[in-house]
XYZ file of C-alpha atoms in Angstrom:
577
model
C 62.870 -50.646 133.171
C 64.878 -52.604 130.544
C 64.352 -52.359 126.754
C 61.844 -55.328 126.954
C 59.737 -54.308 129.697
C 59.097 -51.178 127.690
C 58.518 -52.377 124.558
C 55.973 -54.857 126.201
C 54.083 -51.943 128.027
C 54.296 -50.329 125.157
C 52.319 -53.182 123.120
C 49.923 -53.372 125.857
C 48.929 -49.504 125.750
C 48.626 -49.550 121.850
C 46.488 -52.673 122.082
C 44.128 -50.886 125.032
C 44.293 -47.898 122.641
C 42.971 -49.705 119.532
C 40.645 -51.606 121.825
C 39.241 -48.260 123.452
C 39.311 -46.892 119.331
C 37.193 -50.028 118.319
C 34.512 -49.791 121.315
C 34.113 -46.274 120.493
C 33.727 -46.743 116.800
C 31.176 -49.606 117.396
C 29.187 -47.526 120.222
C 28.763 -44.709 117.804
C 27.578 -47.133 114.930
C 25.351 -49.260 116.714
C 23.714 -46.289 117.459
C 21.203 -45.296 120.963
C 17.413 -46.181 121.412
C 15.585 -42.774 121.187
C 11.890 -42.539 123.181
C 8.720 -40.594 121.798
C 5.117 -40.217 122.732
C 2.653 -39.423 120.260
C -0.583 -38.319 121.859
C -3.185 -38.073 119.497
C -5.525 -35.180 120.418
C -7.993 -32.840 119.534
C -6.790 -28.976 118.691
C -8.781 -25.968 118.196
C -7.138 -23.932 115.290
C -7.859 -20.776 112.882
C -6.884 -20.656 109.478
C -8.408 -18.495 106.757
C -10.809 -16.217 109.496
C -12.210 -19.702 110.267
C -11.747 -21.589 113.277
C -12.326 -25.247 113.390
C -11.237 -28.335 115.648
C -7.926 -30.719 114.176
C -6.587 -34.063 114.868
C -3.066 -33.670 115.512
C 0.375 -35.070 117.707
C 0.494 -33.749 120.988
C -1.985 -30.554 119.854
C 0.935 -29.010 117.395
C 0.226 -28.221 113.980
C 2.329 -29.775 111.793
C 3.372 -32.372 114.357
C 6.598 -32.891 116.576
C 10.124 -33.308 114.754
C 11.535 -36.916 114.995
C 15.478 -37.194 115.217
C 17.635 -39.922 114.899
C 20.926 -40.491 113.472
C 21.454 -43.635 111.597
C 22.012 -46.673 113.305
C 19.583 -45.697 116.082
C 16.530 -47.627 117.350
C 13.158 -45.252 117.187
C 10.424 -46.627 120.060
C 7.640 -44.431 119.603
C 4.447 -44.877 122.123
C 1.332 -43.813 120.124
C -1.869 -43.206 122.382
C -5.165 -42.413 120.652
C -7.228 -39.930 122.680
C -9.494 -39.208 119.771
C -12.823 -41.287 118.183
C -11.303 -42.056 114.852
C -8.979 -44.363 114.388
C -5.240 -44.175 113.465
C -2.587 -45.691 112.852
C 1.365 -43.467 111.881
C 3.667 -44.485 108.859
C 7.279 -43.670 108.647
C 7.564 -42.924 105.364
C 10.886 -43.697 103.533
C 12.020 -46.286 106.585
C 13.004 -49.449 105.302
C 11.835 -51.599 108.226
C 13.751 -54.201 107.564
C 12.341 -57.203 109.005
C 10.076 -54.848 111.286
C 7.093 -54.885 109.451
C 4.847 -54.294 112.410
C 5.712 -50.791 112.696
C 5.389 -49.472 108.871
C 2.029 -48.236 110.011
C -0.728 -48.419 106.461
C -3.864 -49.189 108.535
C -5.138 -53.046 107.760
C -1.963 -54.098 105.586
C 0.878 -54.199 108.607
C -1.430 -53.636 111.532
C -4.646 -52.916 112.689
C -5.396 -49.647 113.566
C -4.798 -47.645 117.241
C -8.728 -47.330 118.066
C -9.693 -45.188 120.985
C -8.154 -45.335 124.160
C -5.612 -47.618 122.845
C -1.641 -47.440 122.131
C 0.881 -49.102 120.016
C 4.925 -48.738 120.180
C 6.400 -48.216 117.009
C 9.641 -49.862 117.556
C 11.651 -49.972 114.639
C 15.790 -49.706 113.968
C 17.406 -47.061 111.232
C 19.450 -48.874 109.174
C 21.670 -47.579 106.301
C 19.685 -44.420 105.907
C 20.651 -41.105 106.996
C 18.554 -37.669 105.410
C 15.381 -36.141 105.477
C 12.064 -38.476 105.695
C 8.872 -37.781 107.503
C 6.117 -39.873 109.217
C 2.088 -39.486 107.976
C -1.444 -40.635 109.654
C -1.605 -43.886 107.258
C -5.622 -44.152 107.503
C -8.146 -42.376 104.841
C -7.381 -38.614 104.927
C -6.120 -38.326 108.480
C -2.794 -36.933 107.301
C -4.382 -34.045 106.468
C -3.384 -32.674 109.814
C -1.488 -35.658 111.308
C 2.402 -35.136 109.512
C 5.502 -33.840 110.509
C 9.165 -34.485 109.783
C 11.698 -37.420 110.383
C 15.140 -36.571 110.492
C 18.038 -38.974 110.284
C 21.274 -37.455 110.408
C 24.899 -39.204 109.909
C 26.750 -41.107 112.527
C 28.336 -39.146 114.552
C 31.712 -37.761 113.253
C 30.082 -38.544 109.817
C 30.299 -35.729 107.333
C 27.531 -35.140 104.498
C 28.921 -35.031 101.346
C 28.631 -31.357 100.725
C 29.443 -27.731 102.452
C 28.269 -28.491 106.155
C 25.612 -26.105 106.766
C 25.335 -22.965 109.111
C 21.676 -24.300 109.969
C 19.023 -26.827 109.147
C 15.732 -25.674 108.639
C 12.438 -28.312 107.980
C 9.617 -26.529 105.540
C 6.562 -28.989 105.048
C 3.860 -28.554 102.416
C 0.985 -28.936 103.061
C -3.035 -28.347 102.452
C -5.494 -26.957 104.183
C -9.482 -27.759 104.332
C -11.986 -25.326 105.856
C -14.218 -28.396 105.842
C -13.385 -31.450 107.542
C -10.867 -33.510 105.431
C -12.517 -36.881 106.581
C -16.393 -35.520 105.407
C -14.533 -33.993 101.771
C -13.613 -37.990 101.310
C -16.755 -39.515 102.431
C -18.977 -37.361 100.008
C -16.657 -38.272 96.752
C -16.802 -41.347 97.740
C -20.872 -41.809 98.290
C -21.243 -39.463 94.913
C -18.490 -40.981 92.877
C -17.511 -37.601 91.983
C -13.991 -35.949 92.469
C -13.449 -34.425 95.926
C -13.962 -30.797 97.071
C -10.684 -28.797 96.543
C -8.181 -28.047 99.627
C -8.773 -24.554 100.209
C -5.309 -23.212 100.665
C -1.255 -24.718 100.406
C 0.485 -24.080 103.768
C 4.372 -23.760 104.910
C 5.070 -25.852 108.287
C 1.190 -25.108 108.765
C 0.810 -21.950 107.369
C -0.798 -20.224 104.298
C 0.488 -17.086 104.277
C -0.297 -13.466 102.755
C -1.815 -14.392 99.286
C -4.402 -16.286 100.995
C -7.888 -14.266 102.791
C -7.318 -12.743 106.297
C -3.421 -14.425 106.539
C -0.820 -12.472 106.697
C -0.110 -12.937 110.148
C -0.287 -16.814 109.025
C 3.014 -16.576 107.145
C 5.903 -18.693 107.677
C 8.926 -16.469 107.773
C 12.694 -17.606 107.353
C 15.399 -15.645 108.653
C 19.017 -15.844 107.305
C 22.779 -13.841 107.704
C 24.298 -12.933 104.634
C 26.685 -15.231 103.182
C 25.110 -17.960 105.490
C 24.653 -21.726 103.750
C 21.269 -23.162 105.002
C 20.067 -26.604 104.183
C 16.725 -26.109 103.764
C 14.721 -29.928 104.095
C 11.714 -29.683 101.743
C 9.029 -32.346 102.339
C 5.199 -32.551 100.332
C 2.833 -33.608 103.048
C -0.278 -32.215 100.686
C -2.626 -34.960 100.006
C -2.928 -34.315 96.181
C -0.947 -31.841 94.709
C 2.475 -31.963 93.299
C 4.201 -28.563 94.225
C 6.385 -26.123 92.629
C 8.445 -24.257 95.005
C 10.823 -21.090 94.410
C 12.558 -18.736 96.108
C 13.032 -15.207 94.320
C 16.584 -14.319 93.206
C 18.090 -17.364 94.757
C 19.472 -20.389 93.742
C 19.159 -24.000 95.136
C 21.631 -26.693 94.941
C 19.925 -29.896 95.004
C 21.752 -32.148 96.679
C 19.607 -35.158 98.207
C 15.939 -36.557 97.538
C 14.081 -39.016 99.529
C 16.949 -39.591 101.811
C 19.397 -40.093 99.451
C 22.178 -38.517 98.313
C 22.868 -36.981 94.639
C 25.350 -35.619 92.719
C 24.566 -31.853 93.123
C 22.814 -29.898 90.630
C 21.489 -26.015 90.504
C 18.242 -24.907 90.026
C 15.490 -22.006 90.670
C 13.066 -24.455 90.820
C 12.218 -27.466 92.484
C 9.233 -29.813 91.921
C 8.287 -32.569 94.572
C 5.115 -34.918 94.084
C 3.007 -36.077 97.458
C 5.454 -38.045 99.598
C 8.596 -36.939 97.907
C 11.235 -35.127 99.838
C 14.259 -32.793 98.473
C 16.838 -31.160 100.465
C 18.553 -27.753 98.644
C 21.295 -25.732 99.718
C 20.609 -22.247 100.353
C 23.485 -19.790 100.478
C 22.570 -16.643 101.460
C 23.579 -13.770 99.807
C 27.067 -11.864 100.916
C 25.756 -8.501 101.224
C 22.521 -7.490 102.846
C 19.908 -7.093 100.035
C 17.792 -4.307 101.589
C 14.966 -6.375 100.194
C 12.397 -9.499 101.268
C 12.007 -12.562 99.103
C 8.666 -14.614 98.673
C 9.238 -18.215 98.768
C 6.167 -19.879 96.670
C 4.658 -22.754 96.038
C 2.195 -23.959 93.646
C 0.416 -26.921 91.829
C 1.724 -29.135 88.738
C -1.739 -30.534 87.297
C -2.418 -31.943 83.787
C -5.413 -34.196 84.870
C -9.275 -33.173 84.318
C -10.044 -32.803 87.672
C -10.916 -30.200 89.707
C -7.771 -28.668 91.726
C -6.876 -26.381 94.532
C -4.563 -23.961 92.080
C -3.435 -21.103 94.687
C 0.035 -20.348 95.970
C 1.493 -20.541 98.740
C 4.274 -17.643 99.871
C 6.421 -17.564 103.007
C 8.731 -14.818 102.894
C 12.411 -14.777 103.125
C 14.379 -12.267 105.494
C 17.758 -11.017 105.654
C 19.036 -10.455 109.615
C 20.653 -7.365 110.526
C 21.973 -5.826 113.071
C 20.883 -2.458 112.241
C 18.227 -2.496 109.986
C 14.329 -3.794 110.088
C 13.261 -5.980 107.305
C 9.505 -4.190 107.837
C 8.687 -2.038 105.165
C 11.309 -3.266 102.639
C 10.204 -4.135 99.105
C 8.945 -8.178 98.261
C 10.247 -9.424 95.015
C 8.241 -11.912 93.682
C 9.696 -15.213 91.388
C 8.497 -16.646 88.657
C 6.349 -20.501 88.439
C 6.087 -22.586 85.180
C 2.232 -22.620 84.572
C 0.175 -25.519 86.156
C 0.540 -27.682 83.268
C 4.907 -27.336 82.647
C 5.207 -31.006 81.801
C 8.333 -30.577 79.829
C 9.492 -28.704 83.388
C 8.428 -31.384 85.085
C 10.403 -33.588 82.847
C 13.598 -31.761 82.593
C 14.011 -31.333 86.456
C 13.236 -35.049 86.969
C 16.342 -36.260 84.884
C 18.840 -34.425 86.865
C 19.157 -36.567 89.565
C 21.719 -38.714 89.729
C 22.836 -40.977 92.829
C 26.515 -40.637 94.122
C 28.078 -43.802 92.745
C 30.885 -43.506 94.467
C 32.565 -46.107 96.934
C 31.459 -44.600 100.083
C 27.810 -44.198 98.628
C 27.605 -46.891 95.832
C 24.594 -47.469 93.043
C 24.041 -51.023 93.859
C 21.377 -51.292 91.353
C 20.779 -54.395 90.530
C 22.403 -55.376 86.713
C 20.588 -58.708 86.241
C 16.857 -59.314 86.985
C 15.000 -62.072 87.934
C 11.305 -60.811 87.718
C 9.770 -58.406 85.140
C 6.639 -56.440 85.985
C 4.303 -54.044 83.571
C 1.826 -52.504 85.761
C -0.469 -50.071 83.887
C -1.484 -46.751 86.216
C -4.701 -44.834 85.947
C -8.139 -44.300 86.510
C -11.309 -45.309 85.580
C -14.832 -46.420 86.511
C -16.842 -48.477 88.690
C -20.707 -48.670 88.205
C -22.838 -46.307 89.800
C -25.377 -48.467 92.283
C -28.893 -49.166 91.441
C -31.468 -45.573 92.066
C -28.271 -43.675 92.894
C -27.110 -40.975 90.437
C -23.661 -40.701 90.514
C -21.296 -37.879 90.162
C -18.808 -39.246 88.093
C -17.362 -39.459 84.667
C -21.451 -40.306 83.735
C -24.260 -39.925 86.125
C -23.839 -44.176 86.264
C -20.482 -44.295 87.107
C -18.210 -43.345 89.864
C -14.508 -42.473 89.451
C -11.529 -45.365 90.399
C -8.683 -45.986 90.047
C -6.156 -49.369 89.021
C -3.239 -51.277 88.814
C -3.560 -53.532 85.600
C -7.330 -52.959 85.837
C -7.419 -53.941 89.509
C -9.030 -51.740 91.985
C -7.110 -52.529 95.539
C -9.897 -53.434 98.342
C -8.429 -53.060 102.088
C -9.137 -56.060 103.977
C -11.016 -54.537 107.214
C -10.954 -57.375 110.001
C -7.770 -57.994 109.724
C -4.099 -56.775 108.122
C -2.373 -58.280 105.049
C 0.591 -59.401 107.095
C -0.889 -60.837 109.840
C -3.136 -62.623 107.108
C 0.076 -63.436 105.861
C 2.005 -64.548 109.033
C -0.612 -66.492 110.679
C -1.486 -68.237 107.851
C -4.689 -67.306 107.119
C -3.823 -65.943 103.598
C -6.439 -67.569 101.701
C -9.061 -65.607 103.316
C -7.533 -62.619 103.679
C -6.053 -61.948 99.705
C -5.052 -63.652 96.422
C -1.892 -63.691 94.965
C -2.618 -63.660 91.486
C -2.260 -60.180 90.566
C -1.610 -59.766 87.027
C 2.300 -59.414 86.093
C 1.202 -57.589 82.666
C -2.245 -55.899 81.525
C -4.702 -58.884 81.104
C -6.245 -56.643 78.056
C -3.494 -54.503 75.909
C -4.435 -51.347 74.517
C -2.383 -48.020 73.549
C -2.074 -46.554 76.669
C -1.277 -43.213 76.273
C -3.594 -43.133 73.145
C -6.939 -43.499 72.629
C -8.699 -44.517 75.667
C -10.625 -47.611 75.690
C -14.531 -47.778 75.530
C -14.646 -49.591 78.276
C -13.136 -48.065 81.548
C -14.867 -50.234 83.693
C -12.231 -51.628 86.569
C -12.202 -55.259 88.366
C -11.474 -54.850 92.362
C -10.046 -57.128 94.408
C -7.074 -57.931 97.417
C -4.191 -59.005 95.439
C -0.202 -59.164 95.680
C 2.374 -60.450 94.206
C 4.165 -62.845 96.170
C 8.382 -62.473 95.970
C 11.400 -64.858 97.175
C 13.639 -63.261 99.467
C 16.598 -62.069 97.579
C 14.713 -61.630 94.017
C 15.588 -58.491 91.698
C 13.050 -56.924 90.136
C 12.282 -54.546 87.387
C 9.164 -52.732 87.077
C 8.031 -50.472 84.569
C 4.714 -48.144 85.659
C 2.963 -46.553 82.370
C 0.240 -43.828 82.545
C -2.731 -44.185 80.623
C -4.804 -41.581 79.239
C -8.105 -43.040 80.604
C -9.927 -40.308 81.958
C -7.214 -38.183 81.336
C -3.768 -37.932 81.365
C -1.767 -37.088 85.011
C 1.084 -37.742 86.634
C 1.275 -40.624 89.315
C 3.696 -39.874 92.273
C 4.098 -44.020 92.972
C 5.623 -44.723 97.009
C 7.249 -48.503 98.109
C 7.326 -48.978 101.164
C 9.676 -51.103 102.784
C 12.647 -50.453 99.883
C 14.319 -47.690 98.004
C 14.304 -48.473 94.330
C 16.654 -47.043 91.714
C 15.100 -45.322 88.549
C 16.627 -46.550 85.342
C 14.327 -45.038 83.205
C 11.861 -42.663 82.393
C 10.038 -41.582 79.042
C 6.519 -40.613 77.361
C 4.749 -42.316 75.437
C 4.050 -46.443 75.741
C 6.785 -47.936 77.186
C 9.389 -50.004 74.040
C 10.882 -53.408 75.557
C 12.718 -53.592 72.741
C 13.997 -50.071 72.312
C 13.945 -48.269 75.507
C 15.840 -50.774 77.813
C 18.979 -49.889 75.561
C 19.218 -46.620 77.396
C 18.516 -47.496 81.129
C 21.083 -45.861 83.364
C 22.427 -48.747 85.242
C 26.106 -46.628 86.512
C 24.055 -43.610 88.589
C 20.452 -43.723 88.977
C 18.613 -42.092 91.255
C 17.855 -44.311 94.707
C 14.389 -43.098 95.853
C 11.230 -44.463 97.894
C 8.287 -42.130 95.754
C 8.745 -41.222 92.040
C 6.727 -39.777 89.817
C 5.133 -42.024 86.847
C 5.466 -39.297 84.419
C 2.059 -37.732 82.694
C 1.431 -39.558 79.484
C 4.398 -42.033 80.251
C 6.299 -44.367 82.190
C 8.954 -45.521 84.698
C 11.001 -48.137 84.736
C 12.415 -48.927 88.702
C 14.866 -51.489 89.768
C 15.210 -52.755 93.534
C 16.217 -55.882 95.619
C 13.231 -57.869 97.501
C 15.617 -58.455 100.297
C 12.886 -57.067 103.171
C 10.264 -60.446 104.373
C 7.017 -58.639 104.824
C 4.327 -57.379 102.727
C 4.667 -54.129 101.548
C 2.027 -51.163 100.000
C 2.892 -49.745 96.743
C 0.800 -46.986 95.888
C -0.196 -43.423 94.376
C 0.684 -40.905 97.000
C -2.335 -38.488 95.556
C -4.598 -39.546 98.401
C -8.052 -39.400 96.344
C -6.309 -42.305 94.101
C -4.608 -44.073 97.256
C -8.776 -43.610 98.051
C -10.156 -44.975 95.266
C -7.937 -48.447 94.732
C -4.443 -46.775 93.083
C -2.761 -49.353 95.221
C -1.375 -52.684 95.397
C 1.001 -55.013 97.903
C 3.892 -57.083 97.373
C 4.459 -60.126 99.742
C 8.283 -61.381 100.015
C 9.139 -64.177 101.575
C 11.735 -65.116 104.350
C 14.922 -66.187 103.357
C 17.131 -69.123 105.013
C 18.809 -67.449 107.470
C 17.656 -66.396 110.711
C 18.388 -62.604 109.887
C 16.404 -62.868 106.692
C 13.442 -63.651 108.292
C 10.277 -62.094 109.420
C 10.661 -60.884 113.336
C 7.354 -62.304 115.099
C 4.697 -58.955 116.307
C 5.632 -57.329 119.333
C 2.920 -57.947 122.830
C 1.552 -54.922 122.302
C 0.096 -54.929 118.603
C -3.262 -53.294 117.550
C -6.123 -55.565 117.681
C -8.971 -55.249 114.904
C-alpha cells in the first residue's frame, strides 16, 4: 500500500471513529423512553396499634421509586381502581411544552375517575437530581407520594465526591383518621383541621411514637462510607427539621439543583422542598446507634401535629451487633427557631459556574407584589362556624383573592380550546388593590374576595416577583411551589418588602435556582424566572390546608413564534370531566 492509500484509509477510519464518537454521544443525550404503571389501589395498613385501609401506587406505602436520567422520556400509565378520583403531579418537572401531564386536578387536566387511565408522557429536560411525584387532588397525597429520581447522563459526573450509595428518606404524616374526612370537616366548620397524628420516615413513625418501634426506619452504613442521602417533605403541612446525632451534612443540592456546598447539623425543608446531604460515615466503628429526627418549624396560631419523628442510624460490622448499643440523641431548635430558619435559608447558593450557570435573568420586563396570608370568609346563614369568630371561616389569599378551582373543566383546556371567558379571568391584581402594613397591624377587615384568576404572560417575558407575609391571623411561613419553572431567589428579608432599598442587595451572580421556597414568617421573597414554558401553570402554598382554602393562583403564558415555543396539542387519551 503506497503512502497515499494509507493516509486515505487512515482519514476514513478517523472519520468512522468520530462518526461512531458523535452517534454515541447523541444516543446517550437524547436519552431512552422509560415505561411505568401506576395502579391506584386500596391497601390495608397498621400504624400506631391501628389498622385502617390507604389509597396508594401499586399497594406500597410510600409509593414506587421513579428513575430517569436526564434527557429521558417518562410514559407513565395511571389506572384508577379506587372511587375517588385522582390525578399524579411530578413535582419539580418543567414540562416544557407538555402541559397535559403536570397533573393539579382541573387546572392541566381533568381528573383519572374510576375505572379510567391516563399516560403521563412527558420528556426530562435539563434537570438531573432528586424530585418526587404527589396525588395533586384535595388531601390524596397523604398516602399517594413517592420519589422521582433523575440522575446525570450517563458518563456525567455530579459535582461532588461520587457516593458509595444513594439512599431516598421521605417525610411524611400520618392520620389515624381518614385524611380526606380531616379536610371535609374544616372545611364544613371553617375551623383549622384535626392534627396528623404522627411524622413518618419512607412510611414509618418510629420508636417515639405509641406501639412503634418495630415501625422504625433504620439506615445502615460502613465506616468511612460517603452516602448521599435524598431528603424529600411529602407532609401535607409541616415544615421539618431533620438531624442526625454527631454527624454532619454537606448540603450540596435542593430542589434538583445544584449548590455550592455548605455544612450543617441541621437541615430545614418546607412541604414540597427537597435537599440532598452528604453523609460520610464515620472511619472507625462508633460502638453506638444514632437517632435521625425530625420535627416541626411552626410560628402560626394554629393547631399543629408537634411530635418527632426518629429513624435510627446503624453502623455495619462484621463482628459486632448494633442491638443493645447505646442511642445518642441530637439536639432541634424549638418549634418556633425563625432566626434558624433564616440563617439556614441564606446559605444556598447556585453553582455559577460555566458548566452549571446562574442564568438569572438581569433585566425584567414584568413586576409582581403578591401579598400571602390568610383570612376570612363569612360563615353561612344558621351555621356557626369554627373559625377565627363563630361567623367566619378561615381562608386564605393572594392579593385578597381566594383561588376557586373550576370543576367541569381544567384551566388549560379552558385556555386551549378557547373557552377562557367562561372558564377564568385574567385580571388578577399585579399589586394589593388595598395597601396596608403587612407585617404590622392587621387590618379590621380580613374578609377575602374569591375568584378564578391568572395572570396572562408572553412567551419569553422575565419576571420578578416579590411574595410578602402578612400578619393577618397570624404570622407563618409560606412554602410557595411553581410549577412548570425553576425560579432563582434574589432576595429574602423580614419585614415589608423596600422597592427602593432592598433591590440594592439582590444577589443577581449566585442565587439559588429552586421550584418551592419558603416566603419567610413575617417577610418576603423576591424570585426571578423566565416565562419561556406556553401553558398555564399553579403557583401555590405547599401547606395543603392553605393550597385547601384558596392560597393559590395560575399564570397563563402564551406561545411564542416558533413551532418549538408552542403549546403541544393533548394527547388521545386525556381525562374527561
Amino acid at each position: 500500500m503506497n503512502n497515499y492509500m494509507a493516509t486515505r484509509v487512515l482519514h476514513y477510519l478517523l472519520v468512522a471513529f468520530l462518526i461512531a464518537i458523535t452517534y454515541n454521544i447523541d444516543a446517550a443525550s437524547a436519552g431512552i423512553t422509560r415505561h411505568y404503571k401506576f395502579d391506584i389501589q386500596l391497601k390495608n395498613i397498621t400504624r400506631l396499634c391501628k389498622a385502617k385501609t390507604i389509597v396508594t401506587v401499586n399497594g406500597k406505602f410510600p409509593g414506587p421509586k421513579v428513575t430517569a436520567r436526564e434527557g429521558d422520556n417518562l410514559q407513565i400509565k395511571v389506572v384508577n381502581h379506587v372511587s375517588n378520583n385522582i390525578s399524579i403531579h411530578w413535582h419539580g418537572i418543567r414540562q416544557i411544552r407538555s402541559g397535559w401531564a403536570d397533573g393539579p386536578s382541573y387546572v392541566t387536566q381533568c381528573p383519572i375517575q374510576t375505572g379510567q387511565s391516563y399516560v403521563y408522557n412527558f420528556n426530562v429536560t435539563g434537570q438531573r437530581g432528586t424530585l418526587w411525584w404527589h396525588a395533586h387532588i384535595q388531601w390524596m397525597r397523604a398516602t399517594v407520594y413517592g420519589p422521582l429520581i433523575i440522575l446525570p447522563k450517563l458518563h456525567q459526573p455530579y459535582p461532588f465526591p461520587k457516593p458509595y450509595k444513594q439512599i431516598p428518606i421521605l417525610f411524611g404524616e400520618w392520620f389515624n383518621a381518614d385524611p380526606q374526612a380531616v379536610l371535609q370537616q374544616a372545611l364544613q366548620t371553617g375551623g383549622g383541621p384535626n392534627a396528623s397524628d404522627a411524622h413518618t420516615f419512607n412510611g414509618l413513625p418510629g420508636p417515639l411514637y405509641n406501639c412503634s418501634t418495630k415501625d422504625t426506619y433504620n439506615l445502615s452504613v460502613k465506616p468511612g462510607k460517603t452516602y448521599l442521602l435524598r431528603l424529600i417533605n411529602a407532609a401535607l403541612d409541616d415544615e421539618l427539621f431533620f438531624t442526625i446525632a454527631n454527624h454532619t451534612l454537606t448540603v450540596v443540592e435542593a430542589d434538583a439543583s445544584y449548590v455550592k456546598p455548605f455544612q450543617t447539623n441541621i437541615v430545614l425543608l418546607g412541604p414540597g422542598q427537597t435537599t440532598n446531604v452528604l453523609l460520610k460515615a464515620k472511619p472507625i466503628y462508633p460502638n453506638a446507634n444514632f437517632y435521625m429526627l425530625a420535627r416541626p418549624y411552626f410560628t402560626g396560631q394554629g393547631t399543629i401535629d408537634n411530635t418527632t419523628v426518629a429513624g435510627i442510624l446503624k453502623y455495619q460490622h462484621k463482628h459486632k451487633s448494633s442491638k443493645n448499643l447505646p442511642v445518642i440523641k441530637p439536639f432541634l431548635p424549638p418549634i418556633n427557631s425563625t432566626s434558624y430558619a433564616a440563617n439556614f435559608t441564606k446559605m444556598f447558593r447556585s453553582l455559577a459556574n460555566s458548566k452549571y450557570p446562574a442564568n438569572v435573568p438581569k433585566t425584567v420586563d414584568k413586576k409582581y407584589f403578591f401579598t400571602v396570608g390568610l383570612g376570612t370568609n363569612p360563615c353561612p346563614k344558621n351555621q356557626t362556624c369554627q373559625g377565627p369568630t363563630n361567623t367566619t371561616k378561615f381562608a386564605a389569599s393572594i392579593n385578597n383573592v381566594s383561588f376557586i378551582l373550576p370543576n367541569q373543566t381544567s384551566l388549560l383546556q379552558a385556555y386551549f380550546f378557547g373557552i377562557s371567558k367562561k372558564v377564568f379571568m385574567t385580571d388578577f391584581p399585579s399589586a394589593p388593590l388595598f395597601k396596608f402594613n403587612y407585617t404590622g397591624m392587621p387590618p379590621n377587615n380580613t374578609m377575602v374576595s374569591r375568584g378564578t384568576k391568572v395572570v396572562v404572560l408572553k412567551y419569553n417575558t422575565t419576571v420578578e416577583l416579590v411574595l410578602q407575609g402578612t400578619s393577618i391571623l397570624g404570622m407563618e411561613a409560606h412554602p410557595f411551589h411553581l410549577h412548570g419553572f425553576n425560579f432563582y431567589v434574589v432576595g429574602q428579608g423580614f419585614g415589608n418588602f423596600d422597592p427602593n432599598r432592598d433591590p440594592k442587595q439582590y444577589n443577581l451572580v449566585d442565587p439559588v435556582e429552586r421550584n418551592t421556597i419558603n416566603v419567610p414568617s413575617g417577610g418576603w421573597v423576591a424570585i426571578r424566572f423566565l416565562a419561556d414554558n406556553p401553558g398555564v401553570w399553579l403557583m401555590h402554598c405547599h401547606i395543603e390546608i392553605h393550597l385547601s382554602w384558596g392560597l393559590t393562583m395560575a399564570w397563563v403564558v402564551l406561545d411564542g413564534d416558533l413551532p418549538n415555543q408552542k403549546l403541544l396539542p393533548p394527547p388521545s387519551d386525556f381525562p374527561k370531566c
